[in-house]
Tab-separated table of C-alpha atoms in Angstrom:
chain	number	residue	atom	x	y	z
A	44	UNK	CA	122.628	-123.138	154.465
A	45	UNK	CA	119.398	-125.467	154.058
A	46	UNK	CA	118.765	-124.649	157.204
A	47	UNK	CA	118.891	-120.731	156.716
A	48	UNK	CA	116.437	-120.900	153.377
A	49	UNK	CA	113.926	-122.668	156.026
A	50	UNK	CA	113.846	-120.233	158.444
A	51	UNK	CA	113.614	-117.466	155.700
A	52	UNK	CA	110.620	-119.366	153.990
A	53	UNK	CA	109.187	-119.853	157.375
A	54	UNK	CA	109.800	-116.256	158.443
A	55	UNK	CA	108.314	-115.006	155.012
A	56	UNK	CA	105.412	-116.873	155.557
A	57	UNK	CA	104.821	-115.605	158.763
A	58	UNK	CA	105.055	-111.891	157.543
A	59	UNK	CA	102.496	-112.724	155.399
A	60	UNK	CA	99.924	-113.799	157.748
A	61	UNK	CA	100.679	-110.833	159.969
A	62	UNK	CA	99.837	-109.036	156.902
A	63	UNK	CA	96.901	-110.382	156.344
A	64	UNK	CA	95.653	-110.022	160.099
A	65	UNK	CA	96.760	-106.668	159.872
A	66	UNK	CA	94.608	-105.835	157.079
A	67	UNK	CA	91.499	-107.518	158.733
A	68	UNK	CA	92.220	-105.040	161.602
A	69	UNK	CA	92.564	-102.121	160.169
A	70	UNK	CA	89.809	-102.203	157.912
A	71	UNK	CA	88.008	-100.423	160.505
A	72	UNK	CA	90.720	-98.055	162.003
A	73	UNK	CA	89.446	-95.839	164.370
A	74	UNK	CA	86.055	-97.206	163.763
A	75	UNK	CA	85.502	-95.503	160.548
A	76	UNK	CA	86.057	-96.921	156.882
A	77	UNK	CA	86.300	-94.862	153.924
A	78	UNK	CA	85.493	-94.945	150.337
A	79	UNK	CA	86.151	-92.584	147.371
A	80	UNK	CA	83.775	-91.134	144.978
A	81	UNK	CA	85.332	-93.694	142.264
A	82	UNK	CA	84.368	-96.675	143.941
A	83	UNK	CA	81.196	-95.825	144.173
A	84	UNK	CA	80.947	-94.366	140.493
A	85	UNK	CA	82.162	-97.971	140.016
A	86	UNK	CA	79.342	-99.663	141.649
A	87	UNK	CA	76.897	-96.897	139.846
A	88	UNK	CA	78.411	-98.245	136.208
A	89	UNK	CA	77.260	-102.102	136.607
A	90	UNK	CA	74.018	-100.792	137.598
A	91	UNK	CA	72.924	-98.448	134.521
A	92	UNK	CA	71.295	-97.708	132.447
A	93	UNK	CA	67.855	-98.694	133.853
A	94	UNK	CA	64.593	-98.300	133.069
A	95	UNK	CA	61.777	-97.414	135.561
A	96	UNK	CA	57.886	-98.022	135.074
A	97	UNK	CA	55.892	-95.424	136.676
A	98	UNK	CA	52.187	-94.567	136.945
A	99	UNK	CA	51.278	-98.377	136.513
A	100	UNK	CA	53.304	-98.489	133.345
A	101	UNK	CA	52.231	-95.371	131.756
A	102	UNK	CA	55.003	-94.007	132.014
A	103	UNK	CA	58.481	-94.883	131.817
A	104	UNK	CA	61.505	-93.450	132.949
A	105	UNK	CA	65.305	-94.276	131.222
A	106	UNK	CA	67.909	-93.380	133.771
A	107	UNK	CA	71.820	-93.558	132.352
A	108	UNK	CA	75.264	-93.136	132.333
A	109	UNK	CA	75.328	-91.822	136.141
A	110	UNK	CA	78.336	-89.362	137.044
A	111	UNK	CA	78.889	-89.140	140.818
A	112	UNK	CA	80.863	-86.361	142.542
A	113	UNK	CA	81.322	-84.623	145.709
A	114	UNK	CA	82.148	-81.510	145.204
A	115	UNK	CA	85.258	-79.387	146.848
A	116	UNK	CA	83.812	-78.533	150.777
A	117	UNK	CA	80.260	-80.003	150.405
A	118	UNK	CA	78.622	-82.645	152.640
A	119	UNK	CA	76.850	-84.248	150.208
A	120	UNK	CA	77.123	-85.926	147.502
A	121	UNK	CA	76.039	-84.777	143.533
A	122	UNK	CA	74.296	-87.901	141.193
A	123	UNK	CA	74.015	-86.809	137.654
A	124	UNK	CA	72.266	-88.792	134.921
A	125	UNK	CA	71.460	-88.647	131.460
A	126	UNK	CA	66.871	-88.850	131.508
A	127	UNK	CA	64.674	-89.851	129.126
A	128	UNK	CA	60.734	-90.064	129.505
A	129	UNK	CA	58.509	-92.508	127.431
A	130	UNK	CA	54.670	-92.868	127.852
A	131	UNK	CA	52.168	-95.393	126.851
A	132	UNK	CA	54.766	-97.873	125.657
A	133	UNK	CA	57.071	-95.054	123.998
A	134	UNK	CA	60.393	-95.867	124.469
A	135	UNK	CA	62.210	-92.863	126.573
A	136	UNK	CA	65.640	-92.629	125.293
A	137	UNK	CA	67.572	-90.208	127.354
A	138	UNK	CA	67.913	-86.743	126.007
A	139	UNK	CA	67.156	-85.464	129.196
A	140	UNK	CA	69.515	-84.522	132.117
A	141	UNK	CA	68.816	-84.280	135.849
A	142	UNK	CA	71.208	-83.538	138.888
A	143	UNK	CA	70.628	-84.116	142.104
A	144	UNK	CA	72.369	-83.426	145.694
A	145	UNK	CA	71.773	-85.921	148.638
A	146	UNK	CA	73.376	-87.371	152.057
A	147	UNK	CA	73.954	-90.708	152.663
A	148	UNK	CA	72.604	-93.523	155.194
A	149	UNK	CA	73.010	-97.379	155.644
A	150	UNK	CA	70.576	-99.288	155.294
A	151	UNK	CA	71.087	-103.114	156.986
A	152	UNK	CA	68.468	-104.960	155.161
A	153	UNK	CA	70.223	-103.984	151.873
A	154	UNK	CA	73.502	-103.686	153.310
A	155	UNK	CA	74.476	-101.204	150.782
A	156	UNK	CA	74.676	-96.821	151.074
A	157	UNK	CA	71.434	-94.871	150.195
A	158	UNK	CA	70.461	-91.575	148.923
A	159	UNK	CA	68.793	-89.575	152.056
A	160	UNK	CA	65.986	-87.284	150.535
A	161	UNK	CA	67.332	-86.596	147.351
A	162	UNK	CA	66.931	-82.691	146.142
A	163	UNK	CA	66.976	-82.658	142.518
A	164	UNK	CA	69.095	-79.455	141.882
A	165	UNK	CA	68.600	-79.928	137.876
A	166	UNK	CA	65.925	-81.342	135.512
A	167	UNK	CA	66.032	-80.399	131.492
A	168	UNK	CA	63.989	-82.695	129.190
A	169	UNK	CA	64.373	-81.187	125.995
A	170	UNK	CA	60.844	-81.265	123.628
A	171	UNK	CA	58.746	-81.018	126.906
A	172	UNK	CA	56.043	-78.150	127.231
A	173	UNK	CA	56.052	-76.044	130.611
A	174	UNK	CA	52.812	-78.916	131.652
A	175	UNK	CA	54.601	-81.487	130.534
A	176	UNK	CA	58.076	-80.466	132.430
A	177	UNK	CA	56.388	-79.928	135.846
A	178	UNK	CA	54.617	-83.595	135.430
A	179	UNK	CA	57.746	-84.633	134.432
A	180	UNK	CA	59.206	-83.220	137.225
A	181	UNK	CA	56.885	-85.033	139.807
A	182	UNK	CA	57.093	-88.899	138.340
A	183	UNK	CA	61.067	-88.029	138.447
A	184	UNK	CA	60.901	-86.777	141.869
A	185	UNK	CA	58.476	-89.804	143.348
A	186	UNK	CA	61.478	-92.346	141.703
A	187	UNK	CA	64.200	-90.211	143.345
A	188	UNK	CA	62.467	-91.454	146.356
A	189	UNK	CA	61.787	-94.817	145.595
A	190	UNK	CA	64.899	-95.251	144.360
A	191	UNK	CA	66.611	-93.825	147.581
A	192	UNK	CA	64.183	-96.233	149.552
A	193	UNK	CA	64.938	-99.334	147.754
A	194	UNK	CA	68.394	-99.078	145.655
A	195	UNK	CA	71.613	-98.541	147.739
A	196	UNK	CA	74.192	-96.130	145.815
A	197	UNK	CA	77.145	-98.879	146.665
A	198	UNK	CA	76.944	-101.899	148.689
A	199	UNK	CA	79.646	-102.576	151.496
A	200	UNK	CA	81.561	-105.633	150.684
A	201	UNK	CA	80.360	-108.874	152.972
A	202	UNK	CA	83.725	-109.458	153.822
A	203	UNK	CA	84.085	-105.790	155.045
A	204	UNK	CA	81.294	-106.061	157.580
A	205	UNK	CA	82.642	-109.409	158.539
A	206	UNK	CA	85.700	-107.716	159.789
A	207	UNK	CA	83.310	-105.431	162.024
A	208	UNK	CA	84.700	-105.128	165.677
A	209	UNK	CA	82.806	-107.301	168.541
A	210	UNK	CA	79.863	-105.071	169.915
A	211	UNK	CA	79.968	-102.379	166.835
A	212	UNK	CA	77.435	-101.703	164.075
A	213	UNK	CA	77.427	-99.272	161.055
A	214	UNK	CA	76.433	-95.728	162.667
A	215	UNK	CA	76.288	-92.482	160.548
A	216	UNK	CA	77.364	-91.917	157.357
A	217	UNK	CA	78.928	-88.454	156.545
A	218	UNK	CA	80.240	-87.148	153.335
A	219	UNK	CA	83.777	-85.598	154.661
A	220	UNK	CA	87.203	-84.193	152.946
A	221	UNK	CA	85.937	-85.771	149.778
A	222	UNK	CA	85.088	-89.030	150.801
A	223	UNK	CA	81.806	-91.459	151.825
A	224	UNK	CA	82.966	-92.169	155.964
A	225	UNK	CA	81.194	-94.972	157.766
A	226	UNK	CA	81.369	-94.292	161.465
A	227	UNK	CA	80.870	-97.276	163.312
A	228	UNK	CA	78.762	-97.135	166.651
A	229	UNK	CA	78.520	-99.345	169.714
C-alpha cells in the first residue's frame, strides 16, 4: 500500500512536469502566438492616462481611459481615447475624443507591439474654433506618430520570447479572426 501512494506521488509529479514542458512548447504552436483584444486593453489600462508635452511644452496633450477593439472582419485594430488639449501651462483635461485605426509591428528594441502609421478616423475637441481644431489636429497627429515610434501597445512577456524555437524570431504581425497573431520567422 505504501508502496502504491509512492508510485502515485511519483507518477503525479511526473504529469506535472510534462505539463509544464508541454506548455513551454506550445506556446508557440505552429509558430504563431496569439493574444486577445483584452489583454492588450489590459496592458493599455496600467499605462493611462498620460500626459504629452508638445511644441517644446507649449502645448500639452492629456490622453485617457483608452478602449481597444478590433472590430468584426477588420485587419486592424481601433484605439479610442478620451483627449484633452492644454497650452501655455493650461492643464488639458480630456473633453475631447479621438479614434484611430492602425496595424501592428514588433519592435525588438522595445520588445513590445506598435501602432504602424496610425490613421486617426475621429478627432472632436469640444470649445475648439475650426483654426484651432485643424492645429489641434496636427500636434495630435505628430504624437500618434511618436507614440507609435516609441510606446509599444503591449509588451510580449520575457518569458514568452524565452520559449522562442532555436533559429526563429518574431516575423509579421497580423490582426486575424479577432485576434493580435505573431508569426514567427526563421
Amino acid at each position: 500500500m505504501r508502496n502504491a501512494r509512492h508510485l502515485l506521488l511519483a507518477a503525479a509529479v511526473s504529469l506535472l512536469a510534462a505539463c509544464s514542458t508541454i506548455g513551454a512548447l506550445s506556446a508557440w504552436l505552429n509558430d504563431q502566438v496569439a493574444f486577445t483584444p483584452t489583454q492588450l486593453q489590459h496592458s493599455l489600462d496600467k499605462r493611462f492616462p498620460r500626459t504629452f508635452d508638445k511644441l517644446g511644452g507649449l502645448v500639452e496633450v492629456t490622453l485617457a481611459n483608452p478602449r481597444l477593439s478590433i472590430p468584426p472582419g477588420d485587419t486592424r485594430l481601433r484605439l479610442e481615447f478620451d483627449v484633452g488639449m492644454g497650452a501655455l501651462g493650461g492643464e488639458g483635461a480630456p473633453t475631447g475624443h479621438l479614434a484611430l485605426a492602425s496595424s501592428l509591428r514588433y519592435d525588438p528594441s522595445t520588445q513590445g507591439l506598435h501602432l504602424v502609421d496610425p490613421d486617426l478616423q475621429q478627432f472632436d475637441l469640444p470649445g475648439s474654433g475650426t483654426l484651432l481644431k485643424g492645429g489641434a489636429r496636427g500636434v495630435v497627429n505628430s504624437l500618434l506618430a511618436e507614440y507609435a515610434r516609441s510606446e509599444p501597445v503591449y509588451r510580449l512577456d520575457p518569458d514568452l520570447l524565452a520559449k522562442l524555437p532555436a533559429g526563429k524570431r518574431i516575423g509579421n504581425v497580423g490582426i486575424e479572426r479577432g485576434g493580435v497573431v505573431v508569426h514567427l520567422d526563421r
